[in-house]
């Protein structure tokens, strides 16, 4: 009974954390889609059907569909909320609906990355935000007269389901190219949720006399200030990626010293490396087509760019990350077995397949409950920072890769597995014993928390635009993982981190209206 009481407390804490995460998630993200009804496959079908309104279909097309976002617009809406704007009005406006969308791009065989034929953006509720045909700059055409352009644009928008009464009189603009004149008609909405200083609406385009479709557009006079505000968060993400190549030689030096002293082995480290790299390759294969969108590696076709990107990520970044996991396990295991061997008992039992062992069962229960509690804590911190006008960023929370996979739930698991193992083996198994030995538990744990917060992936926290608040909330999550490792063991902290990451990532899918997305969650 004495051993059962802590487990009962952990179970209750985990249930409370899970319930709070589900309840608080849509409140922490004020612009989470109210009705996410369209999957990736459905968005592609909608886009391909509507593209026929602009021209003939592409034979043997190369189609790329990815979940897109507009983080600048999301930050703009956050500032409007902090200034007292009506939440429901912003949420239901065209701006609120344009935050997240499926971007569908169609390429002809052999086309370069910038030579797409059709592009569409489909809202998560099924509404069409953009529908565009690309004309090559050298394609000739006569200029369309403004009156004729207005009539054709009105008719086209009406056919696409737009109510013209919601728009003001369109502004007609012309752009002179070398061989033709392009014309655009800007339809600004009458009811502007952010006031007259931020006009937005639909822009219909003509390439010469040919109708090239429409796109949603908004002009923000504060764009430069917003871009400057989100730069620190982007730089920190980039730093975490580059840190892999700094951690590799640093841990490598420790490994070489202990290996020559006969203090480390490599068998289990190689097994861990193989598992991480295998999961990484599956993740790359599942996401390469969409992750490579927007990049260009010389005069290569769009299809070739996909495979080159996959090769670079699989053989350069993820192989390096997997090698770090091997070295971190070997060094961390050696450090722990000197003074804290019990912290590896459950992990050893896992590899021996002794899954009915009481130690592994206790670690699994504590880790699962702690992960649920960590997820609830992350949402609680997001709600707390929103009180000061710093809401979590939905576009960053969904991540750059896994939501665009055909099976987002599987891709989320692969992504969480890879980055959690990297973060915990380096941040907890290696850094904590390495620093607590000379500095003591409190000081060593604090330094390990700081280094992990600044340079490593994996701490369960909701992303914020504010770099100061973002680092603070991430540090709290990292400190909780360090404390859990010191109090329990490696397997418990691995499971806790994995459960927290997967739960937080899957909540948008669980709250979707579409049943298949709920199943993925």
Coordinates of C-alpha atoms in Angstrom, one line a residue:
X1 CA 0.0 0.0 0.0
X2 CA 2.9 2.3 0.7
X3 CA 4.1 2.0 -2.9
X4 CA 0.6 2.3 -4.3
X5 CA -0.1 5.7 -2.9
X6 CA 2.3 7.6 -5.1
X7 CA 1.0 5.8 -8.2
X8 CA -2.6 6.7 -7.2
X9 CA -1.5 10.4 -6.9
X10 CA 0.2 10.2 -10.3
X11 CA -2.8 8.7 -11.9
X12 CA -5.1 11.4 -10.5
X13 CA -2.7 14.1 -11.6
X14 CA -2.5 12.6 -15.1
X15 CA -6.3 12.5 -15.5
X16 CA -6.6 16.1 -14.3
X17 CA -3.8 17.1 -16.7
X18 CA -5.4 15.3 -19.7
X19 CA -8.9 16.8 -18.9
X20 CA -7.4 20.3 -18.6
X21 CA -5.5 20.0 -21.8
X22 CA -8.6 19.0 -23.8
X23 CA -10.7 21.7 -22.1
X24 CA -8.1 24.5 -22.3
X25 CA -6.6 23.9 -25.8
X26 CA -9.3 25.7 -27.8
X27 CA -9.2 28.5 -25.2
X28 CA -5.4 28.9 -25.4
X29 CA -5.6 29.1 -29.2
X30 CA -8.4 31.6 -29.9
X31 CA -8.3 31.0 -33.6
X32 CA -8.2 27.2 -33.7
X33 CA -10.5 26.0 -36.6
X34 CA -14.0 25.7 -35.3
X35 CA -14.9 23.2 -38.0
X36 CA -11.9 21.3 -39.4
X37 CA -13.9 19.3 -41.9
X38 CA -11.6 18.8 -44.9
X39 CA -8.7 16.3 -45.0
X40 CA -5.7 16.6 -47.3
X41 CA -7.2 14.2 -49.8
X42 CA -10.5 16.0 -49.9
X43 CA -8.7 19.4 -50.4
X44 CA -6.9 18.0 -53.4
X45 CA -10.1 16.7 -54.9
X46 CA -11.8 20.1 -54.4
X47 CA -8.9 22.0 -55.9
X48 CA -8.5 19.8 -58.9
X49 CA -12.2 20.1 -59.7
X50 CA -12.2 23.9 -59.4
X51 CA -9.0 24.3 -61.4
X52 CA -11.0 23.1 -64.5
X53 CA -12.7 26.5 -64.4
X54 CA -9.4 28.1 -65.4
X55 CA -8.1 25.7 -68.0
X56 CA -7.6 22.1 -69.1
X57 CA -6.2 19.7 -66.6
X58 CA -2.5 18.9 -66.6
X59 CA -1.6 15.4 -67.9
X60 CA 0.3 13.3 -65.4
X61 CA 0.5 16.1 -62.9
X62 CA 2.8 16.3 -59.9
X63 CA 0.5 17.4 -57.1
X64 CA 1.8 18.9 -53.8
X65 CA -0.7 19.5 -51.0
X66 CA 0.4 20.9 -47.6
X67 CA -1.1 22.5 -44.6
X68 CA -0.3 26.2 -44.8
X69 CA -0.5 29.0 -42.3
X70 CA -0.1 32.7 -42.0
X71 CA 1.8 33.5 -38.8
X72 CA 2.0 37.2 -39.5
X73 CA -1.8 37.4 -39.8
X74 CA -2.2 35.3 -36.6
X75 CA 0.0 37.7 -34.7
X76 CA -2.0 40.6 -36.1
X77 CA -5.2 39.1 -34.8
X78 CA -3.5 38.5 -31.4
X79 CA -2.7 42.2 -31.1
X80 CA -6.2 43.1 -32.1
X81 CA -7.6 40.8 -29.3
X82 CA -5.2 42.4 -26.8
X83 CA -6.5 45.8 -27.8
X84 CA -10.1 44.7 -27.1
X85 CA -11.4 43.6 -30.5
X86 CA -14.4 41.2 -30.6
X87 CA -13.1 37.6 -30.6
X88 CA -16.1 36.1 -32.4
X89 CA -16.1 38.8 -35.1
X90 CA -12.4 38.2 -35.8
X91 CA -12.8 34.4 -35.8
X92 CA -15.7 34.4 -38.3
X93 CA -14.1 37.0 -40.5
X94 CA -12.3 36.2 -43.7
X95 CA -9.1 36.9 -41.9
X96 CA -9.8 34.3 -39.2
X97 CA -10.7 31.7 -41.8
X98 CA -7.5 32.4 -43.8
X99 CA -5.1 31.5 -41.0
X100 CA -4.9 27.8 -41.8
X101 CA -5.6 26.2 -45.2
X102 CA -4.6 23.5 -47.5
X103 CA -2.3 24.7 -50.3
X104 CA -2.6 22.6 -53.5
X105 CA 0.0 23.1 -56.2
X106 CA -0.1 21.3 -59.6
X107 CA 3.1 20.9 -61.7
X108 CA 3.4 19.7 -65.3
X109 CA 5.9 16.8 -65.8
X110 CA 9.5 18.2 -65.7
X111 CA 8.5 21.6 -64.4
X112 CA 10.9 23.6 -62.2
X113 CA 9.8 24.5 -58.6
X114 CA 8.7 28.0 -59.6
X115 CA 6.9 26.8 -62.8
X116 CA 3.6 25.6 -61.3
X117 CA 0.6 25.5 -63.5
X118 CA -2.3 25.8 -61.0
X119 CA -2.4 26.8 -57.3
X120 CA -5.3 26.8 -54.9
X121 CA -5.8 27.3 -51.2
X122 CA -8.7 25.5 -49.6
X123 CA -9.9 26.5 -46.2
X124 CA -10.3 23.8 -43.5
X125 CA -14.0 24.2 -43.8
X126 CA -14.0 23.5 -47.6
X127 CA -14.2 27.1 -48.8
X128 CA -11.9 28.2 -51.6
X129 CA -9.5 31.0 -50.7
X130 CA -7.3 31.1 -53.9
X131 CA -7.6 29.7 -57.3
X132 CA -4.9 30.7 -59.7
X133 CA -3.4 29.9 -63.1
X134 CA 0.2 30.7 -63.8
X135 CA 1.2 32.2 -67.1
X136 CA 4.8 32.3 -68.2
X137 CA 6.2 35.8 -68.4
X138 CA 7.0 35.3 -72.1
X139 CA 3.4 34.3 -73.0
X140 CA 1.9 37.0 -75.1
X141 CA -1.6 38.5 -74.8
X142 CA -3.6 41.6 -75.5
X143 CA -4.7 44.0 -72.8
X144 CA -8.2 43.5 -71.5
X145 CA -10.3 46.7 -71.3
X146 CA -11.3 47.7 -67.7
X147 CA -15.0 47.5 -68.4
X148 CA -14.8 44.1 -69.9
X149 CA -12.5 42.9 -67.1
X150 CA -15.1 44.1 -64.5
X151 CA -17.9 42.2 -66.2
X152 CA -15.9 39.0 -66.5
X153 CA -14.5 39.2 -62.9
X154 CA -18.0 39.8 -61.5
X155 CA -19.4 36.8 -63.4
X156 CA -16.4 34.6 -62.4
X157 CA -16.7 35.4 -58.7
X158 CA -20.4 34.8 -58.7
X159 CA -19.8 31.4 -60.3
X160 CA -17.3 30.6 -57.6
X161 CA -19.9 31.3 -54.9
X162 CA -18.9 34.8 -53.7
X163 CA -21.6 37.3 -52.7
X164 CA -20.6 40.4 -54.6
X165 CA -22.7 42.5 -52.2
X166 CA -20.0 42.1 -49.5
X167 CA -17.4 43.9 -51.6
X168 CA -16.9 47.5 -52.5
X169 CA -16.4 48.8 -56.0
X170 CA -13.2 47.1 -57.3
X171 CA -10.0 49.0 -57.9
X172 CA -8.5 48.3 -61.4
X173 CA -4.7 48.1 -61.7
X174 CA -2.4 47.3 -64.6
X175 CA 1.1 46.0 -64.7
X176 CA 3.1 46.2 -67.9
X177 CA 5.3 43.2 -68.7
X178 CA 7.6 42.8 -71.6
X179 CA 5.2 41.1 -73.9
X180 CA 1.8 41.8 -72.3
X181 CA -0.2 43.8 -69.8
X182 CA -1.6 42.1 -66.7
X183 CA -4.7 43.5 -65.1
X184 CA -6.0 43.0 -61.5
X185 CA -9.2 43.9 -59.9
X186 CA -9.1 44.4 -56.1
X187 CA -12.4 43.7 -54.4
X188 CA -12.2 45.1 -50.8
X189 CA -14.7 43.8 -48.3
X190 CA -17.2 46.3 -46.8
X191 CA -17.0 45.0 -43.3
X192 CA -13.3 45.2 -42.2
X193 CA -12.7 43.4 -38.9
X194 CA -9.5 45.3 -38.2
X195 CA -10.7 48.7 -39.4
X196 CA -9.9 50.7 -42.5
X197 CA -6.1 50.6 -41.9
X198 CA -6.1 46.9 -42.8
X199 CA -8.1 46.4 -46.0
X200 CA -8.6 42.9 -47.3
X201 CA -10.6 41.1 -49.9
X202 CA -10.4 39.2 -53.2
X203 CA -8.1 40.0 -56.1
X204 CA -9.0 38.8 -59.6
X205 CA -6.3 38.6 -62.2
X206 CA -5.9 38.7 -66.0
X207 CA -2.8 37.8 -67.9
X208 CA -3.5 39.8 -71.1
X209 CA -7.0 38.8 -71.9
X210 CA -6.9 35.5 -70.1
X211 CA -8.5 35.1 -66.7
X212 CA -5.9 33.8 -64.3
X213 CA -8.2 33.3 -61.2
X214 CA -8.4 35.0 -57.8
X215 CA -6.6 35.1 -54.5
X216 CA -7.3 36.4 -51.0
X217 CA -5.1 39.4 -50.2
X218 CA -4.8 41.8 -47.3
X219 CA -2.5 44.8 -46.8
X220 CA -1.1 45.5 -43.3
X221 CA 0.8 48.7 -42.6
X222 CA 2.5 47.0 -39.6
X223 CA 3.9 44.1 -41.6
X224 CA 7.6 45.2 -41.1
X225 CA 7.1 45.5 -37.3
X226 CA 5.3 42.1 -37.2
X227 CA 8.1 40.4 -39.1
X228 CA 10.7 41.9 -36.7
X229 CA 8.6 40.6 -33.7
X230 CA 8.6 37.0 -34.9
X231 CA 12.3 36.9 -36.0
X232 CA 13.6 35.7 -32.6
X233 CA 11.3 32.7 -32.6
X234 CA 12.5 31.7 -36.1
X235 CA 16.1 32.2 -35.1
X236 CA 15.7 30.0 -32.0
X237 CA 14.2 27.2 -34.1
X238 CA 17.1 27.5 -36.5
X239 CA 19.6 27.5 -33.6
X240 CA 18.1 24.2 -32.4
X241 CA 18.7 22.6 -35.8
X242 CA 22.2 23.9 -36.0
X243 CA 22.8 22.7 -32.4
X244 CA 22.7 19.1 -33.6
X245 CA 26.0 19.6 -35.4
X246 CA 27.5 21.3 -32.3
X247 CA 26.3 18.6 -29.9
X248 CA 27.7 15.8 -32.1
X249 CA 31.4 16.7 -31.7
X250 CA 30.9 17.7 -28.1
X251 CA 29.4 14.4 -27.0
X252 CA 31.8 12.6 -29.4
X253 CA 34.8 13.9 -27.4
X254 CA 33.3 12.5 -24.1
X255 CA 32.5 9.2 -25.8
X256 CA 36.1 8.8 -27.2
X257 CA 37.6 9.5 -23.8
X258 CA 35.4 6.9 -22.0
X259 CA 35.6 4.4 -24.8
X260 CA 39.4 4.3 -24.7
X261 CA 39.2 4.0 -21.0
X262 CA 37.0 0.9 -21.4
X263 CA 34.0 2.6 -19.7
X264 CA 31.4 2.5 -22.5
X265 CA 30.0 0.0 -25.0
X266 CA 28.2 0.6 -28.2
X267 CA 25.8 -2.4 -28.7
X268 CA 22.7 -0.8 -27.3
X269 CA 23.7 2.6 -28.6
X270 CA 23.8 1.2 -32.1
X271 CA 20.3 -0.3 -31.5
X272 CA 19.0 3.1 -30.4
X273 CA 20.7 4.8 -33.4
X274 CA 19.1 2.3 -35.8
X275 CA 15.7 2.9 -34.3
X276 CA 16.0 6.7 -34.4
X277 CA 17.4 6.7 -38.0
X278 CA 14.8 4.2 -39.2
X279 CA 11.9 6.3 -37.8
X280 CA 13.6 9.4 -39.3
X281 CA 13.7 7.9 -42.7
X282 CA 10.1 6.9 -42.5
X283 CA 9.2 10.4 -41.5
X284 CA 11.2 11.9 -44.4
X285 CA 9.5 9.6 -46.9
X286 CA 6.1 10.5 -45.5
X287 CA 6.7 14.2 -45.7
X288 CA 9.3 14.9 -48.4
X289 CA 6.9 16.0 -51.1
X290 CA 5.4 18.7 -49.0
X291 CA 8.5 19.6 -46.9
X292 CA 10.5 20.3 -50.1
X293 CA 7.9 22.8 -51.3
X294 CA 9.2 26.3 -51.6
X295 CA 12.9 25.3 -51.9
X296 CA 15.0 25.1 -55.0
X297 CA 18.3 23.3 -55.4
X298 CA 19.7 24.6 -58.7
X299 CA 18.0 23.9 -62.1
X300 CA 16.3 20.7 -60.8
X301 CA 12.7 19.8 -61.5
X302 CA 10.1 19.9 -58.7
X303 CA 10.2 16.0 -58.5
X304 CA 14.0 16.0 -58.3
X305 CA 13.9 18.6 -55.6
X306 CA 11.8 16.3 -53.5
X307 CA 14.3 13.4 -53.7
X308 CA 17.4 15.6 -53.2
X309 CA 15.7 17.2 -50.1
X310 CA 14.9 13.7 -48.8
X311 CA 18.5 12.6 -49.3
X312 CA 20.0 15.6 -47.6
X313 CA 17.7 15.4 -44.6
X314 CA 18.0 11.6 -44.2
X315 CA 21.8 11.4 -44.8
X316 CA 22.9 14.7 -43.3
X317 CA 20.6 16.0 -40.6
X318 CA 18.9 12.9 -39.3
X319 CA 21.9 10.6 -39.6
X320 CA 23.8 13.2 -37.5
X321 CA 21.0 13.3 -35.0
X322 CA 20.9 9.5 -34.8
X323 CA 24.6 9.4 -34.2
X324 CA 24.2 11.9 -31.4
X325 CA 21.7 9.5 -29.8
X326 CA 24.2 6.7 -30.0
X327 CA 26.9 8.8 -28.4
X328 CA 24.6 10.4 -25.8
X329 CA 23.3 7.0 -24.7
X330 CA 26.8 5.5 -24.3
X331 CA 28.2 8.5 -22.4
X332 CA 25.0 8.9 -20.3
X333 CA 24.8 5.2 -19.5
X334 CA 28.4 5.2 -18.3
X335 CA 27.8 8.3 -16.1
X336 CA 24.6 6.9 -14.6
X337 CA 25.9 3.5 -13.8
X338 CA 28.7 5.0 -11.7
X339 CA 26.3 6.5 -9.2
X340 CA 22.7 6.2 -10.4
X341 CA 22.4 2.8 -11.9
X342 CA 18.8 2.4 -10.8
X343 CA 17.7 5.0 -13.2
X344 CA 18.5 2.6 -16.1
X345 CA 16.8 -0.5 -14.6
X346 CA 13.4 0.0 -16.3
X347 CA 15.1 0.9 -19.6
X348 CA 17.2 -2.2 -19.4
X349 CA 14.2 -4.4 -18.7
X350 CA 12.5 -2.9 -21.8
X351 CA 15.4 -4.0 -24.0
X352 CA 15.3 -7.5 -22.3
X353 CA 11.6 -7.7 -23.2
X354 CA 10.9 -8.2 -19.5
X355 CA 7.7 -6.1 -19.8
X356 CA 5.9 -7.6 -16.8
X357 CA 8.7 -6.4 -14.6
X358 CA 7.3 -4.3 -11.7
X359 CA 10.0 -1.6 -12.3
X360 CA 9.0 -1.1 -16.0
X361 CA 5.3 -1.1 -15.1
X362 CA 5.8 1.5 -12.5
X363 CA 7.9 3.7 -14.8
X364 CA 5.3 3.3 -17.6
X365 CA 2.5 4.4 -15.3
X366 CA 4.4 7.3 -13.8
X367 CA 5.7 8.4 -17.2
X368 CA 2.2 8.3 -18.8
X369 CA 0.6 10.2 -15.9
X370 CA 3.4 12.7 -15.9
X371 CA 3.1 13.2 -19.7
X372 CA -0.6 13.9 -19.4
X373 CA 0.2 16.4 -16.5
X374 CA 2.9 18.1 -18.6
X375 CA 0.5 18.5 -21.5
X376 CA -2.1 20.1 -19.1
X377 CA 0.6 22.3 -17.7
X378 CA 1.7 23.5 -21.1
X379 CA -1.9 24.5 -21.9
X380 CA -2.2 26.2 -18.5
X381 CA 0.9 28.2 -19.2
X382 CA -0.5 29.2 -22.6
X383 CA -3.7 30.4 -21.0
X384 CA -1.7 32.3 -18.4
X385 CA 0.5 34.2 -21.0
X386 CA -2.7 35.0 -23.0
X387 CA -3.7 37.3 -20.0
X388 CA -0.8 39.5 -21.0
X389 CA -1.6 39.4 -24.8
X390 CA 0.8 36.5 -25.6
X391 CA -1.3 33.7 -27.1
X392 CA 0.3 30.5 -28.3
X393 CA 0.9 30.3 -32.0
X394 CA -1.3 27.7 -33.7
X395 CA 0.7 27.9 -37.0
X396 CA 3.9 27.0 -35.2
X397 CA 2.3 24.4 -32.9
X398 CA 1.2 22.3 -35.8
X399 CA 4.8 22.0 -36.9
X400 CA 6.3 22.1 -40.4
X401 CA 6.0 18.5 -41.5
X402 CA 3.7 16.0 -39.9
X403 CA 0.3 17.7 -40.4
X404 CA 0.8 17.6 -44.2
X405 CA 1.4 13.8 -44.3
X406 CA -1.3 11.6 -45.7
X407 CA -1.4 9.9 -42.3
X408 CA -0.7 12.8 -39.9
X409 CA -1.2 10.6 -36.8
X410 CA 1.6 8.2 -37.9
X411 CA 3.9 11.1 -38.9
X412 CA 3.3 12.8 -35.5
X413 CA 4.3 9.6 -33.7
X414 CA 7.5 9.3 -35.8
X415 CA 8.4 12.9 -35.3
X416 CA 7.8 12.8 -31.5
X417 CA 9.8 9.5 -31.2
X418 CA 12.8 10.9 -33.0
X419 CA 13.0 14.3 -31.3
X420 CA 12.1 13.1 -27.8
X421 CA 14.8 10.5 -27.8
X422 CA 17.3 13.0 -29.0
X423 CA 16.2 15.6 -26.4
X424 CA 16.0 13.2 -23.5
X425 CA 19.2 11.3 -24.1
X426 CA 21.2 14.5 -24.5
X427 CA 19.3 16.8 -22.1
X428 CA 18.6 14.3 -19.3
X429 CA 20.7 11.2 -19.5
X430 CA 23.9 13.0 -20.4
X431 CA 23.7 16.6 -19.2
X432 CA 22.1 16.0 -15.8
X433 CA 24.7 13.5 -14.4
X434 CA 27.5 15.3 -16.1
X435 CA 26.6 18.6 -14.4
X436 CA 25.2 17.5 -11.1
X437 CA 28.4 15.6 -10.1
X438 CA 30.6 18.8 -9.9
X439 CA 27.8 21.4 -9.3
X440 CA 25.4 19.5 -7.1
X441 CA 21.8 18.6 -7.8
X442 CA 20.3 22.1 -7.7
X443 CA 22.9 24.0 -9.6
X444 CA 23.6 21.2 -12.0
X445 CA 19.9 20.7 -12.7
X446 CA 19.5 24.4 -13.3
X447 CA 22.4 24.5 -15.8
X448 CA 21.1 21.4 -17.5
X449 CA 17.6 23.0 -17.8
X450 CA 19.1 26.2 -19.2
X451 CA 21.2 24.4 -21.9
X452 CA 18.3 22.2 -22.9
X453 CA 15.9 25.1 -23.1
X454 CA 18.2 27.1 -25.4
X455 CA 19.6 24.4 -27.7
X456 CA 17.5 21.2 -27.7
X457 CA 14.2 20.1 -29.1
X458 CA 11.6 18.2 -27.1
X459 CA 10.3 20.2 -24.1
X460 CA 6.5 20.1 -24.1
X461 CA 5.5 23.8 -24.3
X462 CA 3.2 25.7 -26.6
X463 CA 5.1 28.1 -28.9
X464 CA 4.8 31.8 -28.4
X465 CA 5.8 34.8 -30.5
X466 CA 7.3 36.5 -27.5
X467 CA 10.9 35.1 -27.1
X468 CA 11.0 36.0 -23.4
X469 CA 7.7 34.3 -22.4
X470 CA 8.5 31.5 -24.8
X471 CA 11.8 30.7 -23.2
X472 CA 10.2 31.0 -19.7
X473 CA 7.4 28.5 -20.4
X474 CA 9.8 26.1 -22.2
X475 CA 12.2 26.3 -19.2
X476 CA 9.4 25.3 -16.8
X477 CA 8.6 22.3 -18.9
X478 CA 12.3 21.4 -19.1
X479 CA 12.8 21.8 -15.4
X480 CA 9.9 19.4 -14.8
X481 CA 11.5 16.8 -17.0
X482 CA 14.8 17.2 -15.2
X483 CA 13.1 16.9 -11.8
X484 CA 11.3 13.8 -13.0
X485 CA 14.5 12.2 -14.1
X486 CA 16.2 13.0 -10.8
X487 CA 13.2 11.6 -8.9
X488 CA 12.5 8.5 -11.0
X489 CA 14.3 7.1 -14.1
X490 CA 15.1 7.4 -17.8
X491 CA 12.2 5.3 -19.1
X492 CA 9.7 7.3 -17.1
X493 CA 11.0 10.6 -18.4
X494 CA 11.1 9.3 -22.0
X495 CA 7.5 8.2 -21.8
X496 CA 6.4 11.4 -20.1
X497 CA 8.0 13.6 -22.8
X498 CA 6.6 11.4 -25.6
X499 CA 3.1 11.3 -24.2
X500 CA 3.0 15.1 -23.7
X501 CA 4.3 15.8 -27.2
X502 CA 1.9 13.4 -28.9
X503 CA -1.1 14.6 -26.9
X504 CA -0.4 18.3 -27.6
X505 CA 0.2 17.6 -31.2
X506 CA -2.9 15.4 -31.6
X507 CA -5.4 17.8 -30.0
X508 CA -6.2 19.8 -33.2
X509 CA -7.0 16.5 -34.9
X510 CA -9.1 15.2 -32.0
X511 CA -11.1 18.4 -32.0
X512 CA -11.7 18.4 -35.8
X513 CA -15.1 17.8 -37.2
X514 CA -13.9 15.2 -39.7
X515 CA -14.0 11.6 -38.4
X516 CA -10.9 10.5 -40.2
X517 CA -8.9 13.4 -38.7
X518 CA -10.3 12.4 -35.3
X519 CA -9.1 8.8 -35.9
X520 CA -5.6 10.1 -36.7
X521 CA -5.6 12.0 -33.4

